Amino acid sequence: MNFADRLVAATEEYGPLCVGLDPHAGRIPDLFGGDTPDGVEAWGLAMVEVAKGRTGVIKPQSAFYERHGWQGMRALTRILEAAREADLTVLMDAKRGDIGSTAAGYTAAFLAKDAPFPSDALTVNPYMGLDTLEPHVKAAEENGKGVIVLARTSNPGSADFQSKSLEGAPLFERIVEALSPMVERLKGDSGWSGLMLVTGATGPQEARRLRELAPHALFLVPGYGAQGAGAADAMSGFVLRGNRLSGGVVSASRSVSFPPEAQSASTLGEWRTAIAGAINAAQADLMAAAKR
């Protein structure tokens, strides 16, 4: 099945929440072994188990595994294997961006059929030009995968460059306009495209503008939860399909992976209850905002 169709099916079944698996330094509970490769692996596997049946989409941030060297990447591999067995859609947050054979190397790592870090989609940085995106889009076409392009990100400094005017419009708008042919190439039967756009929940007006420019692109929306944006702002670029908003996923990491109740848990049972509660609450909040 086309990636976009798989992602839309997952959100229709469970809701738009994407659970971020970001093992921040110093945050892995001692219950799992603390901030070590083994601790990261045990925590990640437990997160997958709790996420299963509560969401259809997860998003590991590669950097938090890379910092542990090869042992951390081994942990990531095992977590990805568990996610596949749990039928979770994996959005790999690695923000790659380079030319030619280097870009092809990244696609081989994450998007190929036999990728060592098998992912359903990969975040990429477009600022070196369209030729840096082509290997990813080609791999996505061949393997039923997705490509997630940075458009308007949620960090405070995003306006330093992304909002600068280029020929009468902000740079992020010009980038999205240039992506139009790639959006068409990755469209599925659902009408949505596997060429996703990152658009921060902290910029709802920009998200609405991006929806005008890219009506068929799914959105990956960071900034909900710990970064301060609410559900309504997070879904401002979604569109009405039937009786609810559709058009992508809303990512939450710290608020669902490290809620205070989980950090203070003294047993694995208490930890699972806290994580399940946080995921359920976020999903319910987003679903309430999506209903019309």
PDB file of C-alpha atoms in Angstrom:
ATOM      1  CA  MET A   1       0.000   0.000   0.000  1.00  0.00           C
ATOM      2  CA  ASN A   2       1.137   3.537  -0.739  1.00  0.00           C
ATOM      3  CA  PHE A   3       2.675   5.232   2.300  1.00  0.00           C
ATOM      4  CA  ALA A   4       0.147   8.071   2.349  1.00  0.00           C
ATOM      5  CA  ASP A   5      -2.725   5.584   2.272  1.00  0.00           C
ATOM      6  CA  ARG A   6      -1.181   3.619   5.160  1.00  0.00           C
ATOM      7  CA  LEU A   7      -0.723   6.744   7.238  1.00  0.00           C
ATOM      8  CA  VAL A   8      -4.250   7.983   6.602  1.00  0.00           C
ATOM      9  CA  ALA A   9      -5.656   4.557   7.475  1.00  0.00           C
ATOM     10  CA  ALA A  10      -3.717   4.606  10.755  1.00  0.00           C
ATOM     11  CA  THR A  11      -5.036   8.050  11.702  1.00  0.00           C
ATOM     12  CA  GLU A  12      -8.586   7.060  10.828  1.00  0.00           C
ATOM     13  CA  GLU A  13      -8.333   4.035  13.091  1.00  0.00           C
ATOM     14  CA  TYR A  14      -6.568   5.570  16.075  1.00  0.00           C
ATOM     15  CA  GLY A  15      -6.459   9.360  15.631  1.00  0.00           C
ATOM     16  CA  PRO A  16      -3.801  11.858  14.508  1.00  0.00           C
ATOM     17  CA  LEU A  17      -1.339  11.493  17.385  1.00  0.00           C
ATOM     18  CA  CYS A  18       2.240  10.570  16.475  1.00  0.00           C
ATOM     19  CA  VAL A  19       4.234   9.446  19.513  1.00  0.00           C
ATOM     20  CA  GLY A  20       7.816  10.703  19.522  1.00  0.00           C
ATOM     21  CA  LEU A  21      10.396   8.210  20.796  1.00  0.00           C
ATOM     22  CA  ASP A  22      13.119  10.652  21.809  1.00  0.00           C
ATOM     23  CA  PRO A  23      15.301   9.269  24.627  1.00  0.00           C
ATOM     24  CA  HIS A  24      16.599  12.588  25.933  1.00  0.00           C
ATOM     25  CA  ALA A  25      19.779  12.538  27.971  1.00  0.00           C
ATOM     26  CA  GLY A  26      19.089  11.905  31.636  1.00  0.00           C
ATOM     27  CA  ARG A  27      15.401  11.102  31.186  1.00  0.00           C
ATOM     28  CA  ILE A  28      15.408   7.316  30.842  1.00  0.00           C
ATOM     29  CA  PRO A  29      14.072   5.984  34.175  1.00  0.00           C
ATOM     30  CA  ASP A  30      16.267   3.769  36.297  1.00  0.00           C
ATOM     31  CA  LEU A  31      13.558   1.134  35.904  1.00  0.00           C
ATOM     32  CA  PHE A  32      14.999   0.512  32.433  1.00  0.00           C
ATOM     33  CA  GLY A  33      18.695   0.946  33.250  1.00  0.00           C
ATOM     34  CA  GLY A  34      19.017   4.706  32.916  1.00  0.00           C
ATOM     35  CA  ASP A  35      20.699   6.653  30.121  1.00  0.00           C
ATOM     36  CA  THR A  36      22.679   3.781  28.603  1.00  0.00           C
ATOM     37  CA  PRO A  37      22.296   1.915  25.289  1.00  0.00           C
ATOM     38  CA  ASP A  38      20.614  -0.978  27.096  1.00  0.00           C
ATOM     39  CA  GLY A  39      18.386   1.424  29.004  1.00  0.00           C
ATOM     40  CA  VAL A  40      17.395   3.240  25.807  1.00  0.00           C
ATOM     41  CA  GLU A  41      16.563  -0.077  24.136  1.00  0.00           C
ATOM     42  CA  ALA A  42      14.481  -1.371  27.047  1.00  0.00           C
ATOM     43  CA  TRP A  43      12.639   1.958  27.310  1.00  0.00           C
ATOM     44  CA  GLY A  44      11.999   2.110  23.551  1.00  0.00           C
ATOM     45  CA  LEU A  45      10.659  -1.437  23.425  1.00  0.00           C
ATOM     46  CA  ALA A  46       8.362  -0.669  26.360  1.00  0.00           C
ATOM     47  CA  MET A  47       7.159   2.517  24.634  1.00  0.00           C
ATOM     48  CA  VAL A  48       6.319   0.543  21.488  1.00  0.00           C
ATOM     49  CA  GLU A  49       4.352  -1.960  23.552  1.00  0.00           C
ATOM     50  CA  VAL A  50       2.303   0.768  25.254  1.00  0.00           C
ATOM     51  CA  ALA A  51       1.806   2.741  22.018  1.00  0.00           C
ATOM     52  CA  LYS A  52       0.450  -0.311  20.186  1.00  0.00           C
ATOM     53  CA  GLY A  53      -3.312  -0.107  19.993  1.00  0.00           C
ATOM     54  CA  ARG A  54      -3.347   3.535  21.153  1.00  0.00           C
ATOM     55  CA  THR A  55      -1.737   5.184  18.143  1.00  0.00           C
ATOM     56  CA  GLY A  56      -0.758   4.066  14.676  1.00  0.00           C
ATOM     57  CA  VAL A  57       2.318   6.255  14.243  1.00  0.00           C
ATOM     58  CA  ILE A  58       5.627   6.747  16.049  1.00  0.00           C
ATOM     59  CA  LYS A  59       8.566   9.055  15.346  1.00  0.00           C
ATOM     60  CA  PRO A  60      12.029   8.185  16.676  1.00  0.00           C
ATOM     61  CA  GLN A  61      14.593  11.004  16.632  1.00  0.00           C
ATOM     62  CA  SER A  62      17.796   9.451  15.317  1.00  0.00           C
ATOM     63  CA  ALA A  63      20.130  11.832  17.164  1.00  0.00           C
ATOM     64  CA  PHE A  64      19.199  10.484  20.580  1.00  0.00           C
ATOM     65  CA  TYR A  65      20.268   7.003  19.503  1.00  0.00           C
ATOM     66  CA  GLU A  66      23.334   8.121  17.554  1.00  0.00           C
ATOM     67  CA  ARG A  67      24.785   9.761  20.659  1.00  0.00           C
ATOM     68  CA  HIS A  68      25.255   6.273  22.129  1.00  0.00           C
ATOM     69  CA  GLY A  69      27.381   5.128  19.174  1.00  0.00           C
ATOM     70  CA  TRP A  70      26.901   1.768  17.536  1.00  0.00           C
ATOM     71  CA  GLN A  71      25.202   0.380  20.626  1.00  0.00           C
ATOM     72  CA  GLY A  72      22.601   3.132  20.387  1.00  0.00           C
ATOM     73  CA  MET A  73      21.985   2.377  16.722  1.00  0.00           C
ATOM     74  CA  ARG A  74      21.634  -1.298  17.595  1.00  0.00           C
ATOM     75  CA  ALA A  75      18.984  -0.278  20.107  1.00  0.00           C
ATOM     76  CA  LEU A  76      17.231   1.741  17.414  1.00  0.00           C
ATOM     77  CA  THR A  77      17.265  -1.247  15.062  1.00  0.00           C
ATOM     78  CA  ARG A  78      15.628  -3.472  17.648  1.00  0.00           C
ATOM     79  CA  ILE A  79      13.020  -0.822  18.453  1.00  0.00           C
ATOM     80  CA  LEU A  80      12.210  -0.495  14.742  1.00  0.00           C
ATOM     81  CA  GLU A  81      11.837  -4.261  14.472  1.00  0.00           C
ATOM     82  CA  ALA A  82       9.398  -4.228  17.376  1.00  0.00           C
ATOM     83  CA  ALA A  83       7.474  -1.333  15.804  1.00  0.00           C
ATOM     84  CA  ARG A  84       7.110  -3.275  12.570  1.00  0.00           C
ATOM     85  CA  GLU A  85       5.813  -6.323  14.465  1.00  0.00           C
ATOM     86  CA  ALA A  86       3.334  -4.012  16.241  1.00  0.00           C
ATOM     87  CA  ASP A  87       2.153  -2.674  12.845  1.00  0.00           C
ATOM     88  CA  LEU A  88       3.163   0.880  13.730  1.00  0.00           C
ATOM     89  CA  THR A  89       4.006   3.374  10.993  1.00  0.00           C
ATOM     90  CA  VAL A  90       7.511   4.728  11.600  1.00  0.00           C
ATOM     91  CA  LEU A  91       8.456   8.305  10.714  1.00  0.00           C
ATOM     92  CA  MET A  92      12.231   8.543  11.115  1.00  0.00           C
ATOM     93  CA  ASP A  93      13.262  12.004  12.229  1.00  0.00           C
ATOM     94  CA  ALA A  94      16.819  12.359  10.940  1.00  0.00           C
ATOM     95  CA  LYS A  95      16.605  15.553   8.816  1.00  0.00           C
ATOM     96  CA  ARG A  96      19.042  14.355   6.177  1.00  0.00           C
ATOM     97  CA  GLY A  97      20.023  16.574   3.262  1.00  0.00           C
ATOM     98  CA  ASP A  98      22.893  16.123   0.821  1.00  0.00           C
ATOM     99  CA  ILE A  99      23.631  15.567  -2.840  1.00  0.00           C
ATOM    100  CA  GLY A 100      24.019  12.616  -5.163  1.00  0.00           C
ATOM    101  CA  SER A 101      25.572   9.452  -3.826  1.00  0.00           C
ATOM    102  CA  THR A 102      25.440  10.753  -0.252  1.00  0.00           C
ATOM    103  CA  ALA A 103      21.679  11.189  -0.477  1.00  0.00           C
ATOM    104  CA  ALA A 104      21.459   7.713  -1.992  1.00  0.00           C
ATOM    105  CA  GLY A 105      23.346   6.409   1.040  1.00  0.00           C
ATOM    106  CA  TYR A 106      20.764   7.905   3.354  1.00  0.00           C
ATOM    107  CA  THR A 107      17.929   6.351   1.370  1.00  0.00           C
ATOM    108  CA  ALA A 108      19.681   2.967   1.549  1.00  0.00           C
ATOM    109  CA  ALA A 109      19.884   3.340   5.329  1.00  0.00           C
ATOM    110  CA  PHE A 110      16.235   4.251   5.925  1.00  0.00           C
ATOM    111  CA  LEU A 111      13.982   3.835   2.874  1.00  0.00           C
ATOM    112  CA  ALA A 112      15.287   0.829   0.930  1.00  0.00           C
ATOM    113  CA  LYS A 113      13.478  -2.518   1.086  1.00  0.00           C
ATOM    114  CA  ASP A 114      16.414  -4.021   2.994  1.00  0.00           C
ATOM    115  CA  ALA A 115      17.287  -0.882   4.981  1.00  0.00           C
ATOM    116  CA  PRO A 116      19.148  -1.545   8.243  1.00  0.00           C
ATOM    117  CA  PHE A 117      16.949   1.106   9.911  1.00  0.00           C
ATOM    118  CA  PRO A 118      13.637   0.313   8.204  1.00  0.00           C
ATOM    119  CA  SER A 119      11.355   3.325   8.229  1.00  0.00           C
ATOM    120  CA  ASP A 120       8.125   4.219   6.481  1.00  0.00           C
ATOM    121  CA  ALA A 121       9.233   7.806   5.922  1.00  0.00           C
ATOM    122  CA  LEU A 122      12.251  10.024   6.536  1.00  0.00           C
ATOM    123  CA  THR A 123      12.562  13.728   7.362  1.00  0.00           C
ATOM    124  CA  VAL A 124      14.784  15.648   4.947  1.00  0.00           C
ATOM    125  CA  ASN A 125      16.144  19.188   4.706  1.00  0.00           C
ATOM    126  CA  PRO A 126      15.487  20.902   1.340  1.00  0.00           C
ATOM    127  CA  TYR A 127      17.861  23.836   1.642  1.00  0.00           C
ATOM    128  CA  MET A 128      20.559  22.432  -0.653  1.00  0.00           C
ATOM    129  CA  GLY A 129      18.056  22.179  -3.497  1.00  0.00           C
ATOM    130  CA  LEU A 130      15.637  19.842  -5.218  1.00  0.00           C
ATOM    131  CA  ASP A 131      18.399  17.545  -6.469  1.00  0.00           C
ATOM    132  CA  THR A 132      19.066  16.555  -2.858  1.00  0.00           C
ATOM    133  CA  LEU A 133      15.451  15.422  -2.497  1.00  0.00           C
ATOM    134  CA  GLU A 134      15.225  13.440  -5.725  1.00  0.00           C
ATOM    135  CA  PRO A 135      16.973  10.262  -4.437  1.00  0.00           C
ATOM    136  CA  HIS A 136      14.569  10.158  -1.506  1.00  0.00           C
ATOM    137  CA  VAL A 137      11.491  10.688  -3.652  1.00  0.00           C
ATOM    138  CA  LYS A 138      12.669   8.045  -6.126  1.00  0.00           C
ATOM    139  CA  ALA A 139      13.238   5.539  -3.300  1.00  0.00           C
ATOM    140  CA  ALA A 140       9.823   6.384  -1.896  1.00  0.00           C
ATOM    141  CA  GLU A 141       8.203   5.731  -5.289  1.00  0.00           C
ATOM    142  CA  GLU A 142       9.965   2.400  -5.667  1.00  0.00           C
ATOM    143  CA  ASN A 143       9.384   1.118  -2.140  1.00  0.00           C
ATOM    144  CA  GLY A 144       6.048   2.582  -1.082  1.00  0.00           C
ATOM    145  CA  LYS A 145       7.665   4.976   1.398  1.00  0.00           C
ATOM    146  CA  GLY A 146       7.280   8.644   2.298  1.00  0.00           C
ATOM    147  CA  VAL A 147       9.476  11.748   2.353  1.00  0.00           C
ATOM    148  CA  ILE A 148       8.924  14.452   4.974  1.00  0.00           C
ATOM    149  CA  VAL A 149      10.287  17.854   3.938  1.00  0.00           C
ATOM    150  CA  LEU A 150      10.980  20.696   6.357  1.00  0.00           C
ATOM    151  CA  ALA A 151       8.734  23.613   5.428  1.00  0.00           C
ATOM    152  CA  ARG A 152       7.856  25.840   8.401  1.00  0.00           C
ATOM    153  CA  THR A 153       9.342  24.412  11.579  1.00  0.00           C
ATOM    154  CA  SER A 154       8.255  25.045  15.172  1.00  0.00           C
ATOM    155  CA  ASN A 155      11.516  26.316  16.705  1.00  0.00           C
ATOM    156  CA  PRO A 156      11.769  30.030  17.649  1.00  0.00           C
ATOM    157  CA  GLY A 157      14.606  30.636  15.186  1.00  0.00           C
ATOM    158  CA  SER A 158      12.725  29.241  12.201  1.00  0.00           C
ATOM    159  CA  ALA A 159      11.829  32.740  11.054  1.00  0.00           C
ATOM    160  CA  ASP A 160      15.536  33.664  10.699  1.00  0.00           C
ATOM    161  CA  PHE A 161      15.553  32.153   7.216  1.00  0.00           C
ATOM    162  CA  GLN A 162      12.255  30.414   6.484  1.00  0.00           C
ATOM    163  CA  SER A 163      10.219  33.645   6.645  1.00  0.00           C
ATOM    164  CA  LYS A 164      12.620  35.807   4.657  1.00  0.00           C
ATOM    165  CA  SER A 165      11.095  37.172   1.475  1.00  0.00           C
ATOM    166  CA  LEU A 166      12.084  35.637  -1.848  1.00  0.00           C
ATOM    167  CA  GLU A 167      10.495  37.244  -4.890  1.00  0.00           C
ATOM    168  CA  GLY A 168       7.584  38.552  -2.889  1.00  0.00           C
ATOM    169  CA  ALA A 169       6.804  35.537  -0.690  1.00  0.00           C
ATOM    170  CA  PRO A 170       8.403  33.847   2.340  1.00  0.00           C
ATOM    171  CA  LEU A 171      11.103  31.324   1.522  1.00  0.00           C
ATOM    172  CA  PHE A 172       9.092  28.445   2.999  1.00  0.00           C
ATOM    173  CA  GLU A 173       6.266  29.192   0.566  1.00  0.00           C
ATOM    174  CA  ARG A 174       8.640  29.179  -2.401  1.00  0.00           C
ATOM    175  CA  ILE A 175      10.027  25.828  -1.294  1.00  0.00           C
ATOM    176  CA  VAL A 176       6.570  24.292  -1.067  1.00  0.00           C
ATOM    177  CA  GLU A 177       5.646  25.666  -4.478  1.00  0.00           C
ATOM    178  CA  ALA A 178       8.751  24.027  -5.959  1.00  0.00           C
ATOM    179  CA  LEU A 179       7.786  20.694  -4.372  1.00  0.00           C
ATOM    180  CA  SER A 180       4.488  20.469  -6.264  1.00  0.00           C
ATOM    181  CA  PRO A 181       5.655  17.907  -8.880  1.00  0.00           C
ATOM    182  CA  MET A 182       7.064  15.667  -6.144  1.00  0.00           C
ATOM    183  CA  VAL A 183       3.807  15.922  -4.203  1.00  0.00           C
ATOM    184  CA  GLU A 184       1.989  14.618  -7.274  1.00  0.00           C
ATOM    185  CA  ARG A 185       4.433  11.744  -7.745  1.00  0.00           C
ATOM    186  CA  LEU A 186       3.746  10.326  -4.286  1.00  0.00           C
ATOM    187  CA  LYS A 187      -0.059  10.610  -4.278  1.00  0.00           C
ATOM    188  CA  GLY A 188      -2.012   7.536  -3.251  1.00  0.00           C
ATOM    189  CA  ASP A 189      -5.534   6.265  -3.788  1.00  0.00           C
ATOM    190  CA  SER A 190      -6.670   8.300  -0.782  1.00  0.00           C
ATOM    191  CA  GLY A 191      -5.822  11.499  -2.665  1.00  0.00           C
ATOM    192  CA  TRP A 192      -3.129  12.354  -0.131  1.00  0.00           C
ATOM    193  CA  SER A 193       0.565  12.441  -0.966  1.00  0.00           C
ATOM    194  CA  GLY A 194       3.454  10.739   0.782  1.00  0.00           C
ATOM    195  CA  LEU A 195       5.461  13.911   0.227  1.00  0.00           C
ATOM    196  CA  MET A 196       4.776  15.295   3.691  1.00  0.00           C
ATOM    197  CA  LEU A 197       5.514  18.784   4.979  1.00  0.00           C
ATOM    198  CA  VAL A 198       6.749  19.710   8.437  1.00  0.00           C
ATOM    199  CA  THR A 199       4.728  22.675   9.633  1.00  0.00           C
ATOM    200  CA  GLY A 200       4.900  23.687  13.273  1.00  0.00           C
ATOM    201  CA  ALA A 201       1.857  23.877  15.516  1.00  0.00           C
ATOM    202  CA  THR A 202       3.244  27.189  16.781  1.00  0.00           C
ATOM    203  CA  GLY A 203       2.500  28.790  13.376  1.00  0.00           C
ATOM    204  CA  PRO A 204      -1.181  28.104  12.592  1.00  0.00           C
ATOM    205  CA  GLN A 205      -1.485  30.917  10.068  1.00  0.00           C
ATOM    206  CA  GLU A 206       1.484  29.582   8.105  1.00  0.00           C
ATOM    207  CA  ALA A 207      -0.013  26.072   8.235  1.00  0.00           C
ATOM    208  CA  ARG A 208      -3.221  27.337   6.672  1.00  0.00           C
ATOM    209  CA  ARG A 209      -1.207  29.032   3.938  1.00  0.00           C
ATOM    210  CA  LEU A 210       0.764  25.844   3.276  1.00  0.00           C
ATOM    211  CA  ARG A 211      -2.502  23.948   2.938  1.00  0.00           C
ATOM    212  CA  GLU A 212      -3.523  26.380   0.203  1.00  0.00           C
ATOM    213  CA  LEU A 213      -0.215  25.820  -1.602  1.00  0.00           C
ATOM    214  CA  ALA A 214      -0.135  22.039  -1.138  1.00  0.00           C
ATOM    215  CA  PRO A 215      -3.721  20.746  -0.849  1.00  0.00           C
ATOM    216  CA  HIS A 216      -2.686  17.085  -1.203  1.00  0.00           C
ATOM    217  CA  ALA A 217       0.415  16.992   1.039  1.00  0.00           C
ATOM    218  CA  LEU A 218       0.111  15.351   4.423  1.00  0.00           C
ATOM    219  CA  PHE A 219       1.490  17.407   7.309  1.00  0.00           C
ATOM    220  CA  LEU A 220       3.776  16.376  10.154  1.00  0.00           C
ATOM    221  CA  VAL A 221       3.046  18.870  12.911  1.00  0.00           C
ATOM    222  CA  PRO A 222       5.543  19.266  15.775  1.00  0.00           C
ATOM    223  CA  GLY A 223       5.122  21.758  18.604  1.00  0.00           C
ATOM    224  CA  TYR A 224       2.041  20.282  20.297  1.00  0.00           C
ATOM    225  CA  GLY A 225       2.245  19.594  24.007  1.00  0.00           C
ATOM    226  CA  ALA A 226       5.556  20.433  25.642  1.00  0.00           C
ATOM    227  CA  GLN A 227       6.297  23.221  23.140  1.00  0.00           C
ATOM    228  CA  GLY A 228       3.071  24.935  24.092  1.00  0.00           C
ATOM    229  CA  ALA A 229       0.688  24.647  21.138  1.00  0.00           C
ATOM    230  CA  GLY A 230      -2.830  23.364  21.675  1.00  0.00           C
ATOM    231  CA  ALA A 231      -4.792  20.871  19.614  1.00  0.00           C
ATOM    232  CA  ALA A 232      -6.726  23.457  17.603  1.00  0.00           C
ATOM    233  CA  ASP A 233      -3.567  25.241  16.459  1.00  0.00           C
ATOM    234  CA  ALA A 234      -1.861  21.924  15.740  1.00  0.00           C
ATOM    235  CA  MET A 235      -4.657  20.965  13.341  1.00  0.00           C
ATOM    236  CA  SER A 236      -5.104  24.373  11.729  1.00  0.00           C
ATOM    237  CA  GLY A 237      -3.714  23.092   8.418  1.00  0.00           C
ATOM    238  CA  PHE A 238      -5.960  20.021   8.327  1.00  0.00           C
ATOM    239  CA  VAL A 239      -9.110  19.871   6.194  1.00  0.00           C
ATOM    240  CA  LEU A 240     -12.573  18.474   6.745  1.00  0.00           C
ATOM    241  CA  ARG A 241     -13.096  14.936   5.459  1.00  0.00           C
ATOM    242  CA  GLY A 242     -16.482  13.556   6.432  1.00  0.00           C
ATOM    243  CA  ASN A 243     -17.167  14.683   9.982  1.00  0.00           C
ATOM    244  CA  ARG A 244     -13.597  15.293  11.126  1.00  0.00           C
ATOM    245  CA  LEU A 245     -10.376  17.025  10.192  1.00  0.00           C
ATOM    246  CA  SER A 246      -7.758  15.068   8.270  1.00  0.00           C
ATOM    247  CA  GLY A 247      -4.436  15.760   6.630  1.00  0.00           C
ATOM    248  CA  GLY A 248      -1.549  14.424   8.638  1.00  0.00           C
ATOM    249  CA  VAL A 249      -0.270  13.681  12.121  1.00  0.00           C
ATOM    250  CA  VAL A 250       0.493  15.757  15.204  1.00  0.00           C
ATOM    251  CA  SER A 251       3.686  14.806  17.007  1.00  0.00           C
ATOM    252  CA  ALA A 252       4.136  14.774  20.764  1.00  0.00           C
ATOM    253  CA  SER A 253       7.272  13.515  22.472  1.00  0.00           C
ATOM    254  CA  ARG A 254       8.104  14.723  25.966  1.00  0.00           C
ATOM    255  CA  SER A 255       4.480  15.174  27.020  1.00  0.00           C
ATOM    256  CA  VAL A 256       3.635  11.536  26.238  1.00  0.00           C
ATOM    257  CA  SER A 257       7.020   9.843  26.722  1.00  0.00           C
ATOM    258  CA  PHE A 258       8.110  11.529  29.944  1.00  0.00           C
ATOM    259  CA  PRO A 259       5.035  12.701  31.863  1.00  0.00           C
ATOM    260  CA  PRO A 260       5.782  13.439  35.543  1.00  0.00           C
ATOM    261  CA  GLU A 261       3.802  10.400  36.721  1.00  0.00           C
ATOM    262  CA  ALA A 262       5.974   8.116  34.612  1.00  0.00           C
ATOM    263  CA  GLN A 263       9.216   9.726  35.767  1.00  0.00           C
ATOM    264  CA  SER A 264       8.269   9.175  39.395  1.00  0.00           C
ATOM    265  CA  ALA A 265       6.968   5.627  38.899  1.00  0.00           C
ATOM    266  CA  SER A 266       8.471   3.019  41.211  1.00  0.00           C
ATOM    267  CA  THR A 267       7.345  -0.031  39.229  1.00  0.00           C
ATOM    268  CA  LEU A 268       7.009  -0.925  35.554  1.00  0.00           C
ATOM    269  CA  GLY A 269       3.274  -1.278  36.075  1.00  0.00           C
ATOM    270  CA  GLU A 270       3.009   2.283  37.351  1.00  0.00           C
ATOM    271  CA  TRP A 271       5.155   3.486  34.459  1.00  0.00           C
ATOM    272  CA  ARG A 272       2.974   1.727  31.852  1.00  0.00           C
ATOM    273  CA  THR A 273      -0.180   3.160  33.404  1.00  0.00           C
ATOM    274  CA  ALA A 274       1.272   6.681  33.292  1.00  0.00           C
ATOM    275  CA  ILE A 275       2.441   6.412  29.676  1.00  0.00           C
ATOM    276  CA  ALA A 276      -0.841   4.881  28.542  1.00  0.00           C
ATOM    277  CA  GLY A 277      -2.726   7.670  30.292  1.00  0.00           C
ATOM    278  CA  ALA A 278      -0.630  10.375  28.642  1.00  0.00           C
ATOM    279  CA  ILE A 279      -1.034   8.856  25.164  1.00  0.00           C
ATOM    280  CA  ASN A 280      -4.767   8.364  25.646  1.00  0.00           C
ATOM    281  CA  ALA A 281      -5.211  11.939  26.889  1.00  0.00           C
ATOM    282  CA  ALA A 282      -3.290  13.448  23.970  1.00  0.00           C
ATOM    283  CA  GLN A 283      -5.158  11.322  21.447  1.00  0.00           C
ATOM    284  CA  ALA A 284      -8.514  12.265  22.987  1.00  0.00           C
ATOM    285  CA  ASP A 285      -7.570  15.959  22.986  1.00  0.00           C
ATOM    286  CA  LEU A 286      -6.664  15.865  19.300  1.00  0.00           C
ATOM    287  CA  MET A 287      -9.720  13.812  18.369  1.00  0.00           C
ATOM    288  CA  ALA A 288     -11.990  16.290  20.127  1.00  0.00           C
ATOM    289  CA  ALA A 289     -10.412  19.135  18.162  1.00  0.00           C
ATOM    290  CA  ALA A 290     -10.787  17.177  14.922  1.00  0.00           C
ATOM    291  CA  LYS A 291     -14.489  16.392  15.213  1.00  0.00           C
ATOM    292  CA  ARG A 292     -17.006  18.560  13.413  1.00  0.00           C
TER     293      ARG A 292
END
